[in-house]
Structures are given as structure tokens and as C-alpha cells.
Coordinates of N, CA and C in Angstrom, one line a residue:
M20 N -14.0 -14.6 11.1 CA -13.1 -14.4 11.1 C -12.3 -13.7 12.9
K21 N -11.5 -14.5 13.6 CA -11.7 -12.9 14.3 C -9.6 -11.8 14.8
I22 N -9.8 -11.5 15.0 CA -8.8 -10.7 14.7 C -7.9 -10.3 16.6
Y23 N -6.5 -10.5 17.1 CA -6.4 -10.2 18.1 C -5.0 -9.1 17.3
H24 N -5.5 -7.8 19.0 CA -3.9 -7.4 18.6 C -3.2 -8.0 19.4
V25 N -1.8 -8.0 18.6 CA -0.4 -8.1 20.3 C 0.5 -6.9 20.0
P26 N 0.4 -5.9 21.1 CA 1.1 -4.7 21.4 C 2.8 -5.1 21.1
C27 N 3.5 -4.1 20.6 CA 4.1 -4.9 20.5 C 5.3 -3.3 20.3
L28 N 6.6 -2.9 20.7 CA 8.0 -1.8 21.1 C 6.9 -1.0 21.8
E29 N 6.9 0.0 21.0 CA 6.2 1.8 22.3 C 5.0 2.0 21.7
D30 N 4.7 1.9 20.5 CA 3.4 2.1 19.5 C 2.9 1.3 18.8
N31 N 3.7 0.1 18.6 CA 3.4 -0.8 17.5 C 2.2 -2.0 17.4
Y32 N 1.5 -2.2 16.8 CA 0.5 -3.3 16.4 C 1.1 -5.1 15.6
S33 N 1.0 -5.5 16.5 CA 1.1 -7.1 15.2 C 0.5 -7.7 15.7
Y34 N -0.9 -8.3 14.5 CA -2.0 -9.1 14.7 C -2.1 -10.1 14.2
L35 N -3.2 -11.5 14.4 CA -3.0 -12.5 14.4 C -4.5 -12.2 14.0
I36 N -4.6 -12.9 12.7 CA -5.4 -13.5 11.8 C -6.2 -14.8 12.0
V37 N -7.7 -15.0 12.5 CA -8.0 -16.6 12.3 C -9.1 -16.7 11.9
D38 N -8.8 -18.1 11.4 CA -9.9 -19.3 10.7 C -10.2 -19.6 11.7
E39 N -11.6 -19.3 12.8 CA -12.5 -20.3 14.2 C -12.2 -21.6 14.0
S40 N -13.2 -21.8 12.2 CA -13.0 -23.1 12.2 C -12.1 -24.3 12.1
T41 N -10.8 -23.7 11.4 CA -10.0 -24.7 11.9 C -8.5 -24.0 13.1
K42 N -8.6 -22.9 13.5 CA -7.9 -22.0 15.0 C -6.4 -22.0 13.8
E43 N -6.1 -22.1 12.9 CA -5.2 -21.9 11.9 C -5.3 -20.1 11.6
A44 N -4.0 -19.3 11.6 CA -4.0 -18.0 12.3 C -2.8 -18.3 11.1
A45 N -2.7 -16.4 11.2 CA -1.6 -14.9 10.1 C -1.3 -14.4 11.3
A46 N 0.2 -14.1 11.4 CA 0.3 -13.2 11.7 C 1.0 -12.0 10.8
V47 N 0.7 -10.5 11.2 CA 1.2 -9.2 10.5 C 1.7 -8.5 11.1
D48 N 2.5 -8.7 10.6 CA 4.3 -7.6 11.3 C 4.9 -7.9 12.4
P49 N 5.5 -9.3 12.8 CA 5.0 -9.5 14.4 C 6.4 -9.0 14.7
V50 N 6.5 -8.2 14.9 CA 7.8 -7.5 15.6 C 8.7 -7.9 16.5
E51 N 8.2 -8.3 17.4 CA 8.2 -9.1 18.5 C 7.9 -10.8 18.6
P52 N 8.1 -11.3 18.0 CA 8.2 -13.2 17.9 C 7.5 -14.2 18.9
E53 N 8.4 -13.6 19.8 CA 7.9 -14.5 21.1 C 6.8 -13.7 21.4
K54 N 6.3 -12.3 21.6 CA 5.1 -12.1 22.0 C 4.1 -12.4 21.3
V55 N 4.0 -12.5 19.6 CA 3.3 -13.0 18.9 C 2.6 -14.2 19.3
L56 N 3.9 -15.2 19.1 CA 3.4 -16.4 19.7 C 3.0 -17.5 20.5
E57 N 3.2 -16.2 22.6 CA 2.3 -16.8 23.1 C 1.2 -16.3 23.1
A58 N 1.0 -15.5 22.3 CA -0.1 -15.0 22.5 C -0.9 -16.6 21.5
S59 N -0.9 -16.5 20.1 CA -0.9 -17.7 18.8 C -0.9 -19.0 20.0
N60 N -0.2 -19.2 21.2 CA -0.3 -20.4 21.7 C -1.3 -20.3 23.2
S61 N -2.2 -18.8 23.7 CA -2.6 -19.3 24.5 C -3.5 -19.2 24.0
L62 N -4.3 -19.0 22.6 CA -6.0 -18.7 22.2 C -5.8 -20.3 21.2
G63 N -4.6 -21.4 21.7 CA -5.0 -22.6 21.0 C -4.8 -22.6 19.0
L64 N -4.1 -21.6 18.8 CA -3.8 -21.5 17.6 C -2.3 -22.2 16.9
T65 N -2.7 -22.1 15.6 CA -1.6 -23.1 14.6 C -1.7 -22.2 13.4
L66 N 0.3 -21.4 13.7 CA 0.6 -20.0 13.0 C 1.0 -20.9 11.9
K67 N 0.3 -20.4 10.8 CA 0.6 -21.1 9.1 C 1.5 -20.1 9.1
F68 N 1.0 -18.7 8.5 CA 2.3 -17.9 8.1 C 2.7 -16.5 8.2
V69 N 3.4 -15.6 7.6 CA 3.6 -13.8 8.3 C 3.0 -12.6 7.3
L70 N 2.5 -11.6 7.5 CA 2.3 -11.2 6.6 C 2.8 -10.4 6.3
T71 N 4.0 -9.7 5.6 CA 4.8 -8.4 5.8 C 4.2 -7.0 5.2
T72 N 4.1 -6.1 5.6 CA 3.7 -5.2 5.3 C 4.3 -3.9 4.6
H73 N 6.1 -3.8 4.3 CA 7.0 -3.3 4.2 C 7.7 -3.5 4.6
H74 N 9.6 -3.1 4.1 CA 10.5 -4.0 5.5 C 11.2 -3.2 6.3
H75 N 10.4 -2.3 6.8 CA 11.2 -1.3 7.8 C 11.2 -2.6 9.2
W76 N 12.7 -2.1 10.2 CA 12.7 -2.7 11.0 C 11.8 -3.6 12.0
D77 N 11.4 -2.7 12.4 CA 9.7 -2.2 13.1 C 9.1 -3.2 12.9
H78 N 8.7 -3.2 11.5 CA 7.5 -4.7 11.1 C 8.0 -5.6 10.5
A79 N 9.2 -6.3 9.5 CA 10.0 -6.7 9.3 C 10.7 -7.7 10.2
G80 N 11.7 -6.8 11.2 CA 12.1 -7.6 12.7 C 12.4 -8.8 13.3
G81 N 11.7 -9.0 13.0 CA 11.3 -10.5 13.8 C 11.5 -11.5 12.7
N82 N 11.3 -11.6 12.0 CA 11.1 -12.2 11.2 C 11.1 -13.6 10.4
E83 N 12.9 -13.3 10.6 CA 13.9 -14.5 10.9 C 14.2 -15.3 12.2
K84 N 14.0 -14.2 13.3 CA 13.7 -15.3 15.0 C 11.9 -16.4 14.1
I85 N 11.1 -15.5 13.9 CA 10.2 -16.7 13.6 C 10.1 -17.6 13.0
K86 N 11.3 -17.4 12.3 CA 11.1 -19.1 11.1 C 12.0 -20.0 12.1
E87 N 12.4 -19.2 13.1 CA 13.5 -19.9 13.6 C 12.9 -21.0 14.9
L88 N 11.5 -19.8 15.0 CA 10.5 -20.7 16.1 C 9.7 -21.4 15.6
V89 N 8.7 -21.4 14.2 CA 8.3 -22.4 14.3 C 9.2 -22.8 12.5
P90 N 9.0 -23.4 12.4 CA 10.3 -24.2 11.3 C 9.0 -24.3 10.1
G91 N 9.9 -24.2 9.5 CA 8.4 -24.3 7.8 C 7.7 -23.1 8.0
I92 N 7.8 -22.0 8.8 CA 6.6 -21.1 8.5 C 7.3 -20.6 6.8
K93 N 5.4 -20.3 6.6 CA 6.0 -18.6 5.4 C 6.4 -17.5 5.7
V94 N 6.9 -17.0 4.8 CA 6.9 -15.3 5.4 C 6.8 -14.4 3.6
Y95 N 5.7 -14.0 4.1 CA 4.4 -13.3 2.6 C 6.1 -11.5 2.9
G96 N 6.3 -11.1 1.6 CA 6.2 -10.0 1.8 C 6.1 -9.0 -0.1
G97 N 6.1 -8.0 0.1 CA 6.0 -7.2 -1.0 C 7.6 -7.7 -2.4
S98 N 7.2 -7.8 -3.1 CA 8.3 -8.3 -4.5 C 9.3 -7.5 -5.0
I99 N 9.0 -6.2 -4.5 CA 10.1 -4.7 -4.8 C 10.9 -4.5 -3.5
D100 N 10.1 -4.9 -2.7 CA 10.4 -4.4 -0.7 C 11.9 -5.0 -0.3
N101 N 12.4 -6.0 -0.5 CA 13.4 -6.7 -0.2 C 13.2 -6.7 1.3
V102 N 12.3 -7.5 2.1 CA 11.8 -7.8 3.3 C 12.3 -8.6 3.7
K103 N 12.6 -8.3 4.9 CA 14.1 -9.6 5.7 C 13.1 -10.3 6.2
G104 N 13.2 -11.6 6.2 CA 13.1 -13.2 5.9 C 12.0 -13.5 5.3
C105 N 12.0 -12.6 4.0 CA 10.9 -13.6 3.4 C 11.1 -14.8 2.6
T106 N 10.0 -15.7 2.8 CA 10.4 -17.2 1.5 C 9.6 -16.8 0.9
N107 N 7.9 -15.2 0.7 CA 7.2 -15.2 -0.5 C 6.8 -13.9 -1.4
A108 N 7.5 -14.5 -2.2 CA 7.5 -12.4 -2.8 C 5.7 -12.0 -3.2
V109 N 5.5 -11.4 -3.1 CA 3.7 -11.0 -3.6 C 3.7 -9.3 -4.4
E110 N 2.7 -9.4 -5.0 CA 2.8 -8.9 -6.4 C 0.9 -8.2 -6.4
N111 N 1.7 -6.8 -6.4 CA -0.5 -6.4 -6.0 C -1.6 -7.7 -7.1
G112 N -2.3 -7.6 -5.8 CA -3.2 -8.7 -6.6 C -2.8 -10.2 -6.7
D113 N -2.1 -10.5 -5.9 CA -1.3 -11.9 -5.7 C -2.5 -12.5 -4.7
K114 N -3.4 -13.7 -4.0 CA -4.1 -14.2 -3.1 C -3.1 -15.3 -2.2
V115 N -3.7 -15.1 -0.9 CA -3.0 -16.3 0.0 C -4.1 -16.9 0.9
H116 N -4.3 -18.2 1.1 CA -6.2 -18.6 1.3 C -5.2 -18.8 2.9
L117 N -5.9 -18.9 4.1 CA -6.2 -19.2 5.6 C -7.5 -19.9 5.8
G118 N -7.0 -21.6 6.5 CA -7.9 -21.9 6.6 C -8.8 -22.3 5.9
A119 N -9.9 -22.4 6.3 CA -11.0 -22.9 5.4 C -12.0 -21.7 4.8
D120 N -12.1 -20.5 5.5 CA -12.9 -18.9 5.9 C -12.1 -18.4 4.6
I121 N -11.0 -18.0 4.8 CA -9.8 -16.9 4.7 C -9.7 -16.7 3.8
N122 N -9.4 -15.0 2.8 CA -8.6 -15.2 1.9 C -8.3 -13.9 2.0
V123 N -6.6 -13.8 1.4 CA -5.8 -12.6 1.7 C -6.0 -12.2 0.6
L124 N -5.7 -10.9 0.3 CA -5.3 -10.3 -1.1 C -4.6 -8.9 -1.2
A125 N -3.1 -9.1 -1.7 CA -1.9 -8.3 -1.6 C -2.3 -7.2 -2.4
L126 N -2.6 -6.2 -1.8 CA -2.4 -4.9 -2.7 C -1.7 -3.9 -2.3
H127 N -0.9 -3.3 -3.8 CA 0.6 -3.0 -3.8 C 0.3 -0.6 -3.0
T128 N 0.4 -0.2 -1.8 CA 0.0 0.8 -1.0 C 1.5 1.6 -1.3
P129 N 2.4 1.8 -2.9 CA 3.3 1.9 -2.2 C 2.8 3.9 -1.9
C130 N 4.6 4.3 -1.5 CA 4.9 5.4 -0.6 C 5.9 5.7 0.4
H131 N 5.4 5.2 1.3 CA 6.0 4.9 3.1 C 7.6 4.3 2.2
T132 N 7.2 2.6 1.1 CA 8.2 2.0 0.6 C 7.5 2.0 -0.6
K133 N 8.7 1.7 -1.1 CA 8.6 1.3 -2.7 C 7.4 -0.1 -3.0
G134 N 7.4 -1.2 -2.2 CA 7.3 -1.9 -1.9 C 6.3 -2.4 -1.3
H135 N 5.2 -1.1 -0.7 CA 4.4 -1.4 0.5 C 2.9 -1.8 0.5
I136 N 3.5 -3.4 0.9 CA 2.0 -4.0 0.6 C 0.8 -3.4 1.8
S137 N -0.2 -4.3 1.2 CA -1.5 -3.6 2.6 C -2.9 -5.0 2.2
Y138 N -2.7 -5.6 3.2 CA -3.5 -6.7 2.7 C -4.4 -7.1 3.0
Y139 N -5.5 -6.9 2.2 CA -6.8 -7.2 2.3 C -7.6 -8.3 2.6
V140 N -8.7 -9.0 3.6 CA -8.4 -9.9 4.2 C -10.2 -10.3 4.2
T141 N -10.9 -11.2 3.7 CA -12.5 -11.1 3.9 C -12.7 -12.8 4.4
G142 N -13.4 -13.2 4.9 CA -14.0 -13.9 5.4 C -14.9 -14.5 5.3
K143 N -16.1 -15.4 6.1 CA -17.7 -15.8 5.6 C -18.3 -14.6 5.0
E144 N -19.4 -14.2 4.4 CA -20.1 -13.6 3.5 C -20.9 -12.4 4.8
D145 N -21.0 -12.9 6.2 CA -21.4 -12.2 7.0 C -20.7 -11.2 7.7
E146 N -19.4 -11.7 7.3 CA -18.4 -10.7 8.5 C -17.8 -9.5 7.3
D147 N -17.7 -8.7 7.9 CA -17.3 -7.7 7.5 C -15.1 -8.2 7.5
P148 N -15.1 -7.1 6.4 CA -13.6 -7.8 5.7 C -12.7 -6.8 6.4
A149 N -11.5 -6.7 6.7 CA -10.5 -6.2 6.9 C -8.9 -5.3 6.3
V150 N -8.2 -4.6 7.0 CA -8.1 -4.0 6.4 C -6.7 -4.0 6.9
F151 N -4.7 -4.4 6.7 CA -4.0 -4.2 7.7 C -2.5 -3.3 6.5
T152 N -2.3 -2.1 7.0 CA -2.6 -0.9 6.4 C -0.8 -0.7 6.5
G153 N -0.1 -1.4 7.5 CA 0.7 -1.2 7.8 C 1.1 0.4 7.7
D154 N 2.7 1.3 7.4 CA 2.1 2.4 7.4 C 2.0 3.3 6.1
T155 N 1.4 2.9 5.7 CA 0.5 4.0 4.6 C -0.5 4.5 5.0
L156 N -1.8 3.7 5.6 CA -3.1 4.9 6.4 C -2.7 4.3 7.7
F157 N -2.8 5.0 8.3 CA -2.5 5.3 9.9 C -4.7 5.8 10.2
I158 N -4.9 5.9 11.2 CA -6.3 6.4 11.5 C -6.1 7.3 11.6
A159 N -6.8 8.2 10.8 CA -7.3 10.3 10.5 C -5.4 10.5 10.2
G160 N -4.7 9.6 9.8 CA -3.3 9.9 8.9 C -2.7 9.0 7.6
C161 N -1.5 9.5 7.3 CA -0.8 8.5 6.6 C 1.1 8.8 7.1
G162 N 1.0 7.5 6.7 CA 3.1 7.5 6.5 C 3.7 8.5 5.7
K163 N 5.1 9.0 6.2 CA 6.1 9.3 5.9 C 6.3 8.9 4.4
F164 N 6.7 10.2 3.7 CA 7.4 9.7 2.0 C 8.6 9.3 2.2
F165 N 8.5 8.6 2.6 CA 10.1 7.9 2.8 C 11.0 7.4 1.1
E166 N 10.2 6.3 0.7 CA 10.9 5.7 -0.7 C 9.5 6.4 -2.7
G167 N 8.9 7.6 -1.6 CA 7.8 7.9 -2.8 C 7.6 9.0 -2.8
T168 N 6.1 9.1 -3.3 CA 5.6 10.9 -3.9 C 4.5 10.8 -3.4
A169 N 4.0 12.5 -4.0 CA 2.1 12.1 -3.4 C 1.4 11.9 -3.9
E170 N 2.3 11.9 -5.3 CA 1.4 11.6 -6.1 C 0.5 9.6 -5.6
Q171 N 1.3 9.3 -5.5 CA 1.5 7.6 -5.3 C 1.0 7.7 -4.1
M172 N 1.5 8.5 -2.8 CA 0.6 8.2 -1.9 C -1.2 8.3 -1.7
Y173 N -1.6 9.6 -2.5 CA -3.1 10.4 -2.6 C -3.9 8.3 -3.4
Q174 N -2.8 7.7 -4.7 CA -3.4 6.9 -5.2 C -3.5 5.7 -4.4
S175 N -2.5 5.6 -3.1 CA -2.4 4.2 -2.4 C -4.0 5.0 -1.4
L176 N -3.4 5.6 -1.1 CA -5.2 5.9 0.1 C -6.5 6.1 -1.1
S177 N -6.4 7.2 -1.8 CA -7.9 7.6 -2.5 C -8.5 6.2 -3.3
V178 N -7.6 5.8 -3.7 CA -8.1 5.3 -4.7 C -8.2 3.7 -5.0
T179 N -6.8 2.7 -3.8 CA -6.5 1.4 -3.9 C -7.7 1.0 -3.0
L180 N -6.8 2.0 -1.6 CA -8.1 1.7 0.0 C -9.6 2.1 0.0
G181 N -9.3 3.8 -0.8 CA -10.6 3.9 -0.6 C -11.6 3.5 -1.5
S182 N -11.4 2.8 -2.0 CA -12.8 2.1 -3.0 C -13.3 0.8 -2.6
L183 N -12.3 0.5 -1.4 CA -12.3 -0.8 -0.3 C -14.3 -0.8 0.2
P184 N -14.7 -1.7 0.6 CA -16.0 -1.5 0.5 C -15.8 -0.9 2.3
K185 N -17.2 0.6 2.5 CA -16.9 1.7 3.0 C -17.0 0.3 4.8
P186 N -17.8 -0.6 5.1 CA -17.6 -1.1 6.4 C -16.0 -2.0 6.3
T187 N -15.0 -2.1 5.7 CA -13.7 -2.6 5.9 C -12.6 -2.2 7.1
R188 N -13.1 -3.2 8.2 CA -12.0 -2.6 9.1 C -11.1 -2.4 9.6
V189 N -10.4 -1.1 9.3 CA -8.8 -1.1 9.1 C -8.0 -1.1 10.5
Y190 N -6.8 -1.5 10.3 CA -5.5 -2.5 11.4 C -4.6 -1.5 10.5
C191 N -3.9 -0.5 11.6 CA -2.7 0.0 10.7 C -1.4 -0.9 12.2
G192 N -0.3 0.3 11.7 CA 0.9 -0.7 12.4 C 0.9 0.5 14.0
H193 N 0.5 1.9 14.0 CA 1.0 1.9 15.0 C 0.3 2.5 15.4
E194 N 0.1 3.0 16.5 CA -0.8 3.8 18.0 C -0.5 5.4 17.2
Y195 N -1.1 5.7 16.6 CA -0.9 7.8 17.0 C -2.2 7.8 16.7
S196 N -3.0 7.7 16.8 CA -4.7 8.2 16.6 C -4.7 9.2 16.8
A197 N -4.9 9.2 18.5 CA -5.2 11.2 18.7 C -4.7 12.2 18.7
K198 N -2.6 11.7 18.5 CA -2.2 12.7 18.2 C -2.2 12.9 16.2
N199 N -2.7 12.2 16.0 CA -3.5 12.9 13.9 C -4.9 13.3 13.9
L200 N -5.6 12.6 14.9 CA -7.1 13.6 15.0 C -7.0 14.8 15.6
Q201 N -5.7 15.2 15.7 CA -5.4 16.4 16.6 C -5.3 17.4 15.7
F202 N -4.4 17.1 14.4 CA -4.4 17.7 13.4 C -4.8 17.5 13.0
A203 N -5.9 16.9 12.4 CA -7.2 16.8 11.2 C -7.9 17.2 12.4
L204 N -8.3 17.9 13.5 CA -8.5 19.4 14.2 C -8.6 20.7 13.1
T205 N -7.0 20.4 13.1 CA -6.3 21.8 12.8 C -6.6 22.4 11.4
V206 N -7.6 21.2 10.5 CA -7.7 21.1 9.3 C -8.7 21.2 8.9
E207 N -9.5 20.6 9.6 CA -11.3 20.9 10.0 C -11.8 21.5 11.4
P208 N -11.9 22.1 11.5 CA -12.2 22.5 13.2 C -13.8 22.2 13.5
E209 N -14.1 22.2 12.5 CA -16.1 21.9 12.4 C -16.2 20.8 12.3
N210 N -15.4 19.7 12.3 CA -16.1 18.9 11.9 C -16.2 18.0 13.1
L211 N -17.5 17.4 12.6 CA -17.9 16.8 14.1 C -17.1 15.7 13.9
Q212 N -17.5 14.7 13.7 CA -16.9 13.8 13.8 C -15.4 13.9 13.8
I213 N -14.7 14.5 13.9 CA -13.4 14.6 14.4 C -13.0 14.8 15.6
Q214 N -14.5 16.2 15.8 CA -14.1 16.1 17.2 C -14.5 15.1 18.4
Q215 N -15.8 14.4 17.4 CA -15.8 13.2 18.5 C -15.1 11.8 18.6
K216 N -14.0 12.2 17.1 CA -13.0 10.5 17.4 C -12.3 11.0 18.2
L217 N -11.7 12.1 19.0 CA -10.9 12.8 19.2 C -11.5 12.1 20.2
T218 N -12.0 12.6 21.4 CA -12.4 12.5 22.6 C -12.7 11.2 22.9
W219 N -13.1 10.5 21.6 CA -13.5 8.8 22.1 C -12.0 7.8 22.2
A220 N -11.1 8.4 21.3 CA -9.8 8.7 21.2 C -8.7 8.6 21.8
K221 N -9.3 9.4 22.9 CA -8.7 10.3 23.9 C -8.6 9.2 25.2
N222 N -10.1 8.6 25.0 CA -10.8 8.7 26.3 C -10.0 7.0 26.3
Q223 N -10.1 6.4 24.7 CA -9.5 5.0 25.0 C -8.1 4.8 25.2
R224 N -7.3 5.3 25.3 CA -5.4 6.0 25.5 C -5.8 6.2 27.0
Q225 N -7.2 6.2 27.4 CA -7.0 6.8 29.3 C -6.7 5.4 30.0
A226 N -8.1 4.6 29.0 CA -8.2 4.0 29.4 C -6.9 1.9 29.2
G227 N -6.5 2.9 28.9 CA -5.3 1.8 27.6 C -5.7 0.8 27.1
Q228 N -6.8 0.9 25.8 CA -7.5 0.5 25.0 C -6.4 0.9 23.6
P229 N -6.9 0.1 22.9 CA -6.3 0.6 21.5 C -7.1 1.4 21.0
T230 N -6.9 2.2 19.6 CA -7.8 3.0 19.3 C -8.2 2.7 18.2
I231 N -7.5 1.0 17.2 CA -8.0 0.3 16.4 C -8.6 -0.6 16.2
P232 N -9.9 -1.4 15.4 CA -9.9 -0.4 14.0 C -10.4 0.2 13.6
S233 N -10.5 0.9 12.8 CA -11.2 1.9 12.5 C -12.3 1.5 11.1
T234 N -12.4 2.0 10.1 CA -13.7 1.6 8.6 C -12.8 2.1 8.2
I235 N -13.3 1.9 6.2 CA -13.0 3.0 5.4 C -14.1 3.7 5.8
E236 N -15.2 3.5 5.7 CA -16.2 4.6 6.1 C -15.5 6.0 7.1
E237 N -15.4 5.7 8.2 CA -14.8 6.5 9.0 C -13.8 6.8 8.8
E238 N -12.4 6.6 8.2 CA -11.4 7.0 7.7 C -11.7 8.7 6.1
L239 N -12.2 7.9 5.3 CA -13.7 9.1 4.2 C -13.9 9.9 4.8
E240 N -14.9 10.2 6.1 CA -15.4 11.0 6.9 C -14.1 12.3 7.7
T241 N -12.7 11.2 8.4 CA -12.3 11.9 9.3 C -10.3 12.2 8.7
N242 N -10.1 11.6 8.0 CA -8.7 11.7 7.6 C -9.0 12.8 6.4
P243 N -7.9 13.9 6.4 CA -7.9 14.4 5.9 C -7.1 13.6 4.5
F244 N -6.0 13.1 4.9 CA -5.4 13.1 3.8 C -6.3 11.8 2.6
M245 N -7.1 11.5 2.8 CA -8.5 10.5 2.1 C -9.6 11.7 1.6
R246 N -9.6 13.1 2.6 CA -10.2 14.3 2.0 C -9.6 15.2 1.1
V247 N -9.0 14.7 0.9 CA -8.3 16.3 -0.4 C -8.9 16.3 -1.1
D248 N -9.2 15.6 -1.3 CA -10.8 15.8 -3.3 C -11.6 17.2 -2.9
L249 N -11.6 16.8 -1.8 CA -13.0 18.0 -0.6 C -12.4 19.5 -1.0
P250 N -13.6 20.4 -1.5 CA -13.0 21.6 -1.9 C -12.6 22.2 -0.2
V251 N -13.6 22.0 1.1 CA -12.7 23.2 2.2 C -11.1 22.5 2.4
I252 N -11.1 20.8 2.4 CA -10.0 21.3 2.3 C -8.7 21.2 1.7
Q253 N -9.5 21.8 -0.1 CA -8.1 22.5 -1.2 C -8.2 23.8 0.1

């Protein structure tokens, strides 16, 4: 399993998930479909379907266009999220397969939107899994509570996503990491891991490189919104 970043708009990321043996690919939130297709074609891939995390235009806004550009492509989205261009509605626990080795599990992670879906992706046994968290979990942060409650965000972050295997790579929808880590440091000024990750994130951005992915383990160590059970945060 290979994952490619496709920077879009000002600070969004779309992603290509690739099954290496078949060269089949899935696009996550392809808001600028021409860019995503160009990346896919340059890598010699066959785009099979779209995974939409939620209905906001900067994630789902390219769905109709990609359906024009790739006739017959399937577009997955949360069953209660009213995703533009959706052809296949998914609910918590639904599974989708890609190529020979990749399995995608839909996880309902509401709050940012009521039907927000994160996609947990596994490949071969020796490969670390990945999770595409849209605007629910950011590196060292979380999305705004547009359609849900703090209780729902706690469940989404600490229970649903927090219980994934620690090496799971976290791919989120926006490049907010440096700002989020700056905030995290105001909450835990003594946290050495936050200090180190902030320095690293700033260096990455200065070099024009993404700060994504993180891992679930790193988030449990540095993300204040996934550390709310700890007395030091409370």
C-alpha cells in the first residue's frame, strides 16, 4: 500500500491510496479532480473510487466533476451526511476493497459534521495501517464542532480513533499542524514531545514539505484533545 499527497486549494490535502500489485487507486476528498487525476495518471494508476469524509465543499466539491472525468467511478460518503455526488452511502462498519490487498473500513466520527466518516485502511500484514480522518482529527488538533457536541467529538477522537493500533498513520484534511502544536504547547508547556514536534513541523513547512502523516501513538502523546482524560490537561 502506497499513499500519495495531492496538495489542493490553500491548505487542503487530497490523497491517493494505491494497491501496488494491481496499480488500482482510491482518491480521498479529491476537491480539485484535475490535479488528482493528473497525479494518478503520472503514476500509471487506475482510479476505482472516491472516499469522501464529509459534505463540506472543500472535501466533496470535486465529486461531480470527477464523475464526469472518470465515467462509472463510485463515490462513497456517509449515509447521513448528504455528500454531493455520492453513489454509495456507507455507515459505521461498512467495508470496501481495493485491488488485491487493501481493505477500507468506514468509521462514523461525528461532530464536525453529523455524518462524518473516517476511513481505516489496511494493506499487507507487514504494512502499518492508515486512517483518513478528514476534519475530525487533525495533527495535534480537532475540527470545529459545526454539527455536533463535545461528547461526540470525545467519542470520535478518544474512543473510535484512539483505540486504533498505535502505529496507524494519520492522514487529515488540512495542513494545520504547526498552529495546532503551538496551541498544544500553551496547554502543556513542559511536554517535550510537543516541543520537538513543533520544531520539526516548522522545519517541514519551511522546506515546503507536509507534516502529515502522524501516527495514533504520536497523537496520544501530543494532541491535547486526545489527552483530556489526563489530570494535567484537566
